[in-house]
């Protein structure tokens, strides 16, 4: 896989740029929407949860903005996976012209999807870091660890993208299942709550979700100035690479039949 990405590096970059441009093609503000939407959502979260619901995060009950930042961080992380899952269901069908080209490496299409989603994720994190600086006049001292903490998330997203893209060609109901699964995964992830707030007897349900520890590590790094939890990171990497290898194996085994089905 790495060799394929290296050999087709230029093609990969062009496809990612094309995918990002197409999402905003025809709009007045264009790519600026990728900046304005997260800013608007952060403002809404801050107002709703700090002023209307007066929600607090368990770490600092006196901080009125904490819940909004925690929620925004969790959603920014989860949305990368959610976007890849939803878009992967029609990935091969929407690129049927590439499927019929014998020399085109189809396995890079899910990677294009992930890198496009990663672009929006990076923009959201940039806004989150700027918001933290404006509110608390400081930037997390552990921010340099964000890149390695994101690694298992990206690997997991590629694996999921490969798997869903492959099976959705043969099973037309996958799209309906995935839309429900994304919602279920979001509520089983520590997006709206910290993991330690879940009762011990139910915590195993959240811990079985591979995204849980990734969100916890990223949130700790960006907002709490806490270093990477080695146990969380090891579990995240193990789960991410397991999903990647399964997804890659399924995709490579089934891709020969894509042209016949489409």
CSV table of C-alpha atoms in Angstrom, one decimal:
chain,number,residue,atom,x,y,z
A,1,UNK,CA,0.0,0.0,0.0
A,2,UNK,CA,2.8,2.5,0.9
A,3,UNK,CA,4.6,1.7,-2.3
A,4,UNK,CA,1.4,2.3,-4.3
A,5,UNK,CA,0.9,5.7,-2.5
A,6,UNK,CA,4.6,6.6,-3.1
A,7,UNK,CA,4.6,5.7,-6.8
A,8,UNK,CA,1.2,7.5,-7.4
A,9,UNK,CA,2.1,10.5,-5.1
A,10,UNK,CA,1.4,13.1,-7.7
A,11,UNK,CA,-1.9,11.5,-8.8
A,12,UNK,CA,-2.9,11.3,-5.1
A,13,UNK,CA,-2.3,15.0,-4.5
A,14,UNK,CA,-4.3,16.0,-7.6
A,15,UNK,CA,-7.2,13.8,-6.7
A,16,UNK,CA,-7.3,15.2,-3.1
A,17,UNK,CA,-7.2,18.8,-4.5
A,18,UNK,CA,-10.0,17.9,-7.0
A,19,UNK,CA,-12.2,16.4,-4.2
A,20,UNK,CA,-11.8,19.4,-2.0
A,21,UNK,CA,-12.6,21.8,-4.8
A,22,UNK,CA,-15.6,19.9,-6.0
A,23,UNK,CA,-17.2,20.1,-2.6
A,24,UNK,CA,-17.4,23.9,-2.8
A,25,UNK,CA,-17.7,24.2,-6.6
A,26,UNK,CA,-20.3,26.8,-7.6
A,27,UNK,CA,-20.5,28.4,-4.1
A,28,UNK,CA,-19.8,32.0,-3.6
A,29,UNK,CA,-17.3,31.6,-0.7
A,30,UNK,CA,-15.7,28.4,-2.0
A,31,UNK,CA,-13.2,26.8,0.3
A,32,UNK,CA,-13.8,29.5,2.9
A,33,UNK,CA,-16.8,27.5,3.9
A,34,UNK,CA,-14.4,24.9,5.4
A,35,UNK,CA,-13.3,27.7,7.8
A,36,UNK,CA,-16.7,29.4,8.4
A,37,UNK,CA,-18.7,26.3,9.2
A,38,UNK,CA,-16.5,25.1,12.1
A,39,UNK,CA,-16.3,28.7,13.5
A,40,UNK,CA,-20.1,29.0,13.4
A,41,UNK,CA,-20.5,25.6,15.1
A,42,UNK,CA,-18.0,26.5,17.8
A,43,UNK,CA,-19.9,29.7,18.5
A,44,UNK,CA,-23.2,27.8,18.6
A,45,UNK,CA,-21.8,25.2,21.0
A,46,UNK,CA,-20.4,27.8,23.3
A,47,UNK,CA,-23.7,29.7,23.5
A,48,UNK,CA,-26.0,26.6,23.8
A,49,UNK,CA,-24.0,24.7,26.3
A,50,UNK,CA,-22.5,27.4,28.4
A,51,UNK,CA,-25.4,29.9,28.4
A,52,UNK,CA,-28.6,27.9,27.7
A,53,UNK,CA,-27.9,24.5,29.2
A,54,UNK,CA,-25.1,25.7,31.5
A,55,UNK,CA,-23.4,22.4,31.0
A,56,UNK,CA,-20.0,21.7,32.7
A,57,UNK,CA,-17.2,19.3,32.1
A,58,UNK,CA,-16.3,17.2,35.1
A,59,UNK,CA,-12.7,18.6,35.4
A,60,UNK,CA,-13.5,22.2,36.1
A,61,UNK,CA,-17.0,23.0,37.0
A,62,UNK,CA,-16.3,26.7,37.2
A,63,UNK,CA,-15.3,27.0,33.5
A,64,UNK,CA,-18.3,27.9,31.4
A,65,UNK,CA,-16.6,27.4,28.1
A,66,UNK,CA,-15.1,24.1,28.8
A,67,UNK,CA,-18.0,21.9,27.7
A,68,UNK,CA,-18.2,23.6,24.3
A,69,UNK,CA,-14.4,23.2,23.6
A,70,UNK,CA,-14.5,19.5,24.8
A,71,UNK,CA,-17.5,18.8,22.6
A,72,UNK,CA,-16.0,20.6,19.6
A,73,UNK,CA,-12.7,18.7,20.0
A,74,UNK,CA,-14.5,15.4,20.2
A,75,UNK,CA,-16.8,16.1,17.2
A,76,UNK,CA,-13.8,17.3,15.1
A,77,UNK,CA,-12.0,14.0,15.8
A,78,UNK,CA,-15.1,11.8,15.2
A,79,UNK,CA,-16.2,13.7,12.1
A,80,UNK,CA,-13.2,12.5,10.2
A,81,UNK,CA,-14.3,8.9,10.7
A,82,UNK,CA,-18.0,9.7,10.2
A,83,UNK,CA,-17.3,11.5,6.9
A,84,UNK,CA,-15.2,8.7,5.6
A,85,UNK,CA,-17.8,6.1,6.5
A,86,UNK,CA,-20.7,7.9,4.9
A,87,UNK,CA,-18.8,8.8,1.7
A,88,UNK,CA,-17.2,5.4,1.2
A,89,UNK,CA,-20.6,3.8,0.5
A,90,UNK,CA,-20.7,5.4,-2.9
A,91,UNK,CA,-17.0,5.9,-3.5
A,92,UNK,CA,-16.5,3.2,-6.2
A,93,UNK,CA,-19.9,3.9,-8.0
A,94,UNK,CA,-19.1,7.6,-8.2
A,95,UNK,CA,-15.7,6.9,-9.7
A,96,UNK,CA,-16.9,4.3,-12.2
A,97,UNK,CA,-14.7,5.9,-14.9
A,98,UNK,CA,-11.6,5.0,-12.9
A,99,UNK,CA,-12.8,1.4,-12.4
A,100,UNK,CA,-12.8,0.7,-16.1
A,101,UNK,CA,-9.1,1.8,-16.4
A,102,UNK,CA,-6.9,-1.3,-16.0
A,103,UNK,CA,-3.9,0.6,-14.8
A,104,UNK,CA,-5.6,2.9,-12.3
A,105,UNK,CA,-4.8,1.9,-8.7
A,106,UNK,CA,-8.3,1.9,-7.2
A,107,UNK,CA,-7.0,1.4,-3.6
A,108,UNK,CA,-5.9,5.0,-3.5
A,109,UNK,CA,-9.5,6.3,-3.8
A,110,UNK,CA,-10.3,5.6,-0.1
A,111,UNK,CA,-7.0,7.4,0.8
A,112,UNK,CA,-8.1,10.4,-1.2
A,113,UNK,CA,-11.3,10.4,0.8
A,114,UNK,CA,-9.4,10.3,4.1
A,115,UNK,CA,-7.0,13.0,3.1
A,116,UNK,CA,-9.9,15.2,2.1
A,117,UNK,CA,-11.7,14.6,5.4
A,118,UNK,CA,-8.3,15.2,7.2
A,119,UNK,CA,-8.1,18.6,5.5
A,120,UNK,CA,-11.4,19.7,7.2
A,121,UNK,CA,-10.3,18.1,10.5
A,122,UNK,CA,-7.1,20.1,10.5
A,123,UNK,CA,-9.1,23.3,9.8
A,124,UNK,CA,-11.4,22.5,12.8
A,125,UNK,CA,-8.4,21.9,15.1
A,126,UNK,CA,-6.8,25.1,14.0
A,127,UNK,CA,-10.0,26.9,15.0
A,128,UNK,CA,-10.1,25.0,18.3
A,129,UNK,CA,-6.5,25.9,19.1
A,130,UNK,CA,-7.2,29.6,18.2
A,131,UNK,CA,-10.3,29.6,20.4
A,132,UNK,CA,-8.4,28.1,23.4
A,133,UNK,CA,-5.8,30.8,23.0
A,134,UNK,CA,-8.4,33.6,22.9
A,135,UNK,CA,-10.2,32.2,25.9
A,136,UNK,CA,-7.3,31.1,28.1
A,137,UNK,CA,-4.4,33.1,26.5
A,138,UNK,CA,-2.3,30.0,26.1
A,139,UNK,CA,-1.6,27.2,23.8
A,140,UNK,CA,-1.2,23.6,25.0
A,141,UNK,CA,2.4,22.7,25.7
A,142,UNK,CA,1.7,19.1,24.4
A,143,UNK,CA,0.4,20.3,21.0
A,144,UNK,CA,3.5,18.8,19.3
A,145,UNK,CA,2.1,15.4,20.1
A,146,UNK,CA,-1.0,15.9,18.1
A,147,UNK,CA,0.5,14.5,14.9
A,148,UNK,CA,1.5,11.1,16.3
A,149,UNK,CA,-1.8,10.9,18.2
A,150,UNK,CA,-3.7,11.4,14.9
A,151,UNK,CA,-1.8,8.5,13.2
A,152,UNK,CA,-4.0,5.7,14.4
A,153,UNK,CA,-7.1,7.7,13.6
A,154,UNK,CA,-5.9,8.2,10.0
A,155,UNK,CA,-4.9,4.5,9.6
A,156,UNK,CA,-8.3,3.4,11.0
A,157,UNK,CA,-10.1,5.8,8.6
A,158,UNK,CA,-8.2,4.3,5.6
A,159,UNK,CA,-9.0,0.8,6.7
A,160,UNK,CA,-12.7,1.6,7.2
A,161,UNK,CA,-12.8,3.4,3.9
A,162,UNK,CA,-11.3,0.4,2.0
A,163,UNK,CA,-13.7,-2.1,3.7
A,164,UNK,CA,-16.9,-0.1,3.2
A,165,UNK,CA,-16.0,0.9,-0.3
A,166,UNK,CA,-15.5,-2.7,-1.3
A,167,UNK,CA,-18.6,-4.3,0.2
A,168,UNK,CA,-20.9,-1.5,-0.8
A,169,UNK,CA,-20.3,-2.4,-4.5
A,170,UNK,CA,-21.9,-5.8,-3.9
A,171,UNK,CA,-24.3,-5.0,-1.1
A,172,UNK,CA,-26.6,-2.1,-1.9
A,173,UNK,CA,-28.1,-1.8,1.6
A,174,UNK,CA,-24.7,-0.9,3.1
A,175,UNK,CA,-25.4,2.8,2.8
A,176,UNK,CA,-28.5,2.6,5.1
A,177,UNK,CA,-26.6,0.5,7.6
A,178,UNK,CA,-23.7,2.8,7.7
A,179,UNK,CA,-25.8,6.0,8.3
A,180,UNK,CA,-27.2,4.3,11.4
A,181,UNK,CA,-23.9,2.9,12.5
A,182,UNK,CA,-22.2,6.4,12.4
A,183,UNK,CA,-24.8,7.7,14.8
A,184,UNK,CA,-24.4,4.7,17.1
A,185,UNK,CA,-20.6,5.1,17.1
A,186,UNK,CA,-20.9,8.8,17.9
A,187,UNK,CA,-22.9,8.2,21.0
A,188,UNK,CA,-20.7,5.3,22.1
A,189,UNK,CA,-17.6,7.6,21.7
A,190,UNK,CA,-16.6,10.1,24.5
A,191,UNK,CA,-17.8,13.1,22.4
A,192,UNK,CA,-20.5,14.4,24.7
A,193,UNK,CA,-18.9,13.0,27.9
A,194,UNK,CA,-15.5,12.1,29.4
A,195,UNK,CA,-14.8,8.4,29.5
A,196,UNK,CA,-14.4,8.4,33.3
A,197,UNK,CA,-18.0,9.7,33.7
A,198,UNK,CA,-19.3,6.4,32.3
A,199,UNK,CA,-20.4,3.9,35.1
A,200,UNK,CA,-17.8,1.1,35.4
A,201,UNK,CA,-20.4,-1.6,34.5
A,202,UNK,CA,-21.1,0.1,31.1
A,203,UNK,CA,-17.6,1.5,30.4
A,204,UNK,CA,-16.6,-1.7,28.5
A,205,UNK,CA,-19.1,-0.8,25.8
A,206,UNK,CA,-17.4,2.5,25.1
A,207,UNK,CA,-13.9,0.9,25.4
A,208,UNK,CA,-14.8,-1.6,22.7
A,209,UNK,CA,-15.2,1.3,20.3
A,210,UNK,CA,-11.8,1.8,18.7
A,211,UNK,CA,-12.3,5.6,18.4
A,212,UNK,CA,-12.7,6.1,22.1
A,213,UNK,CA,-9.1,6.1,23.1
A,214,UNK,CA,-8.2,8.2,20.1
A,215,UNK,CA,-10.6,10.9,21.1
A,216,UNK,CA,-9.4,10.8,24.7
A,217,UNK,CA,-5.7,11.1,23.7
A,218,UNK,CA,-6.3,13.9,21.2
A,219,UNK,CA,-8.5,15.9,23.7
A,220,UNK,CA,-5.9,15.5,26.5
A,221,UNK,CA,-3.2,16.8,24.2
A,222,UNK,CA,-5.0,19.8,22.7
A,223,UNK,CA,-6.9,21.0,25.7
A,224,UNK,CA,-5.5,19.5,28.9
A,225,UNK,CA,-1.8,19.6,28.2
A,226,UNK,CA,-1.5,15.9,29.0
A,227,UNK,CA,0.9,13.7,27.2
A,228,UNK,CA,-0.1,10.7,25.1
A,229,UNK,CA,-1.4,7.9,27.3
A,230,UNK,CA,0.8,5.0,26.2
A,231,UNK,CA,-1.8,2.3,26.9
A,232,UNK,CA,-4.5,4.2,25.0
A,233,UNK,CA,-2.1,4.8,22.1
A,234,UNK,CA,-1.1,1.1,22.0
A,235,UNK,CA,-4.7,-0.1,21.9
A,236,UNK,CA,-5.6,2.5,19.3
A,237,UNK,CA,-2.7,1.5,17.0
A,238,UNK,CA,-3.5,-2.2,17.4
A,239,UNK,CA,-7.2,-1.7,16.5
A,240,UNK,CA,-6.4,0.7,13.7
A,241,UNK,CA,-3.8,-1.5,12.0
A,242,UNK,CA,-6.0,-4.6,12.4
A,243,UNK,CA,-8.9,-2.8,10.7
A,244,UNK,CA,-6.6,-1.5,8.0
A,245,UNK,CA,-5.2,-4.9,7.1
A,246,UNK,CA,-8.7,-6.4,7.0
A,247,UNK,CA,-10.0,-3.6,4.9
A,248,UNK,CA,-7.1,-3.7,2.5
A,249,UNK,CA,-7.4,-7.5,2.2
A,250,UNK,CA,-11.1,-7.3,1.4
A,251,UNK,CA,-10.6,-4.5,-1.1
A,252,UNK,CA,-7.8,-6.1,-3.0
A,253,UNK,CA,-9.7,-9.4,-3.1
A,254,UNK,CA,-12.9,-7.9,-4.4
A,255,UNK,CA,-11.7,-5.0,-6.7
A,256,UNK,CA,-11.3,-7.3,-9.7
A,257,UNK,CA,-15.1,-7.7,-9.8
A,258,UNK,CA,-16.0,-4.0,-9.5
A,259,UNK,CA,-16.2,-3.4,-13.2
A,260,UNK,CA,-18.6,-6.3,-13.7
A,261,UNK,CA,-21.0,-5.2,-11.0
A,262,UNK,CA,-20.9,-1.5,-11.8
